[in-house]
mmCIF file of C-alpha atoms in Angstrom:
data_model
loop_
_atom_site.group_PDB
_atom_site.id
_atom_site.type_symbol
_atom_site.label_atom_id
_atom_site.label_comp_id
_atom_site.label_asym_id
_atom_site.label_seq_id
_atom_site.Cartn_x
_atom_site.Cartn_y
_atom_site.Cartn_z
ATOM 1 C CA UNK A 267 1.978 25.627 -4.676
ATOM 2 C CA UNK A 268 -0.169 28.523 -4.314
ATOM 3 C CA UNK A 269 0.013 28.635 -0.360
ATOM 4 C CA UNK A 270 3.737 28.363 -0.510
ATOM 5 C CA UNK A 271 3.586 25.861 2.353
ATOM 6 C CA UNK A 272 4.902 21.925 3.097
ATOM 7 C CA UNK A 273 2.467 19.557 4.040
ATOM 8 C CA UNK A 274 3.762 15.559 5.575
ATOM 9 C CA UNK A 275 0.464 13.184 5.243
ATOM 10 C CA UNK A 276 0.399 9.499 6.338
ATOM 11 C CA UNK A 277 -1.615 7.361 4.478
ATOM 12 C CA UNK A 278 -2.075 3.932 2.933
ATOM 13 C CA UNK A 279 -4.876 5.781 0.597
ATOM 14 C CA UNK A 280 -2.961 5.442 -2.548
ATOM 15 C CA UNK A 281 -5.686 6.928 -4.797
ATOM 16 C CA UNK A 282 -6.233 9.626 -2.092
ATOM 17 C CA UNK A 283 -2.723 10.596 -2.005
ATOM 18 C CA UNK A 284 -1.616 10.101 -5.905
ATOM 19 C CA UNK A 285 -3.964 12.831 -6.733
ATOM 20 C CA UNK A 286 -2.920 15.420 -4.096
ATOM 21 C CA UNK A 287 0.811 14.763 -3.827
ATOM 22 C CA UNK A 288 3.786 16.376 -5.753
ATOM 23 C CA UNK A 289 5.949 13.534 -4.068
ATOM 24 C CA UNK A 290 5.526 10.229 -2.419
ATOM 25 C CA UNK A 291 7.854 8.245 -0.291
ATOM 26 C CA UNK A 292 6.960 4.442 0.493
ATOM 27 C CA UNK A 293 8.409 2.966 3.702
ATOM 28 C CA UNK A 294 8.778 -0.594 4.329
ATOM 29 C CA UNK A 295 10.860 -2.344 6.915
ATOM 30 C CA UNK A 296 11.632 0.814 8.415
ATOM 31 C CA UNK A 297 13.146 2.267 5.254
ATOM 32 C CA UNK A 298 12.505 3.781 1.625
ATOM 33 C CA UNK A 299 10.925 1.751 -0.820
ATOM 34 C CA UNK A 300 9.978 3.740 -3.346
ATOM 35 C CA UNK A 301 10.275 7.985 -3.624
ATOM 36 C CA UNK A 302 9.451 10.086 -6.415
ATOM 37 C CA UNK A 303 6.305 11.512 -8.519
ATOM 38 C CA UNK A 304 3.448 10.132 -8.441
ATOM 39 C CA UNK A 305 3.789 8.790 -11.596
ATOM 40 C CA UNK A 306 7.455 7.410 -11.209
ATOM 41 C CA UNK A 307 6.062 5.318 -8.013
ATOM 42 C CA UNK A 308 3.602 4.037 -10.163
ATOM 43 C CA UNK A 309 5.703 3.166 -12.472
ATOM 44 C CA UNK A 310 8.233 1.393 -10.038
ATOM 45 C CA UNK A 311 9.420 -1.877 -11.001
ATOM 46 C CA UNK A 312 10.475 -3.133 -7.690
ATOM 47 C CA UNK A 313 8.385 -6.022 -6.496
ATOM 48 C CA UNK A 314 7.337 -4.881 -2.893
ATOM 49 C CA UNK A 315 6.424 -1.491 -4.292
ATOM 50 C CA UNK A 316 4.119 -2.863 -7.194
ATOM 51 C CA UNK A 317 2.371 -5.707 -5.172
ATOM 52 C CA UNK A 318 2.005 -2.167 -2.907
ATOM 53 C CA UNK A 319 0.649 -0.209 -5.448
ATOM 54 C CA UNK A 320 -1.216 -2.137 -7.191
ATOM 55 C CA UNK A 321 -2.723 -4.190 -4.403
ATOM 56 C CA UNK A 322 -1.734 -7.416 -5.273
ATOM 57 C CA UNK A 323 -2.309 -10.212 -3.036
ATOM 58 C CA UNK A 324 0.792 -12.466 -4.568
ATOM 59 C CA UNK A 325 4.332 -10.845 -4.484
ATOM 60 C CA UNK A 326 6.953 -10.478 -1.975
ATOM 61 C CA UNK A 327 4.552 -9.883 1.353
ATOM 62 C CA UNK A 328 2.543 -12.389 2.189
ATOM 63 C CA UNK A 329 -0.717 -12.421 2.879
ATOM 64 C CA UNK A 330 -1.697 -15.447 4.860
ATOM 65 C CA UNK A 331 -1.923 -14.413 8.198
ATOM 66 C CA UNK A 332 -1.976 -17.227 10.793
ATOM 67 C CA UNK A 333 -5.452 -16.853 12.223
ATOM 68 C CA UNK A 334 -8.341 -18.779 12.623
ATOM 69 C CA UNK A 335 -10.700 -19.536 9.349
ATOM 70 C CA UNK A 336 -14.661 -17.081 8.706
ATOM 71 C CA UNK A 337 -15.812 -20.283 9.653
ATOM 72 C CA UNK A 338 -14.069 -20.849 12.772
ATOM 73 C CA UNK A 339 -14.409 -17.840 13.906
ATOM 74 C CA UNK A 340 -18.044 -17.517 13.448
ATOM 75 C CA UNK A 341 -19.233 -21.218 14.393
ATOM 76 C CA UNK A 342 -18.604 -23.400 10.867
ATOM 77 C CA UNK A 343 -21.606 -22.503 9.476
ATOM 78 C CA UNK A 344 -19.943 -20.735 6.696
ATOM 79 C CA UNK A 345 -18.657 -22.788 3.300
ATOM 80 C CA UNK A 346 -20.717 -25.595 3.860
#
């Protein structure tokens, strides 16, 4: 506010961004997810946009991605 000027940052730093933005927009699948204050994003009750927020492995996107295992990938020495 007191330079008087606009400023469009892209970032998945949600602590980062909650402190220095008056609004936020979240995008997902190419379109708005969540917009509004900081606090009203937070606040959001829409399932993508919490799991989002609050970094939650369980909600709507999933988080197993189809690749091989620490173990596999590094010779099976890990785990045992």
């Amino acid at each position: 506010d007191t330079l008087g000027i606009t400023s469009v940052v892209v970032s998945h730093d949600l602590e980062e961004t909650f402190a220095i933005a008056d609004q936020v927009i979240i995008l997902a699948n190419g379109k708005i997810a969540a917009q509004g204050t900081p606090a009203q994003v937070k606040a959001s009750t829409d399932p993508l946009v919490e799991q989002f927020v609050n970094g939650r492995a369980d909600g709507p996107v999933a988080f197993d991605y189809p690749g091989p295992t620490v173990a596999q990938d590094f010779g099976g020495g890990f785990g045992k």
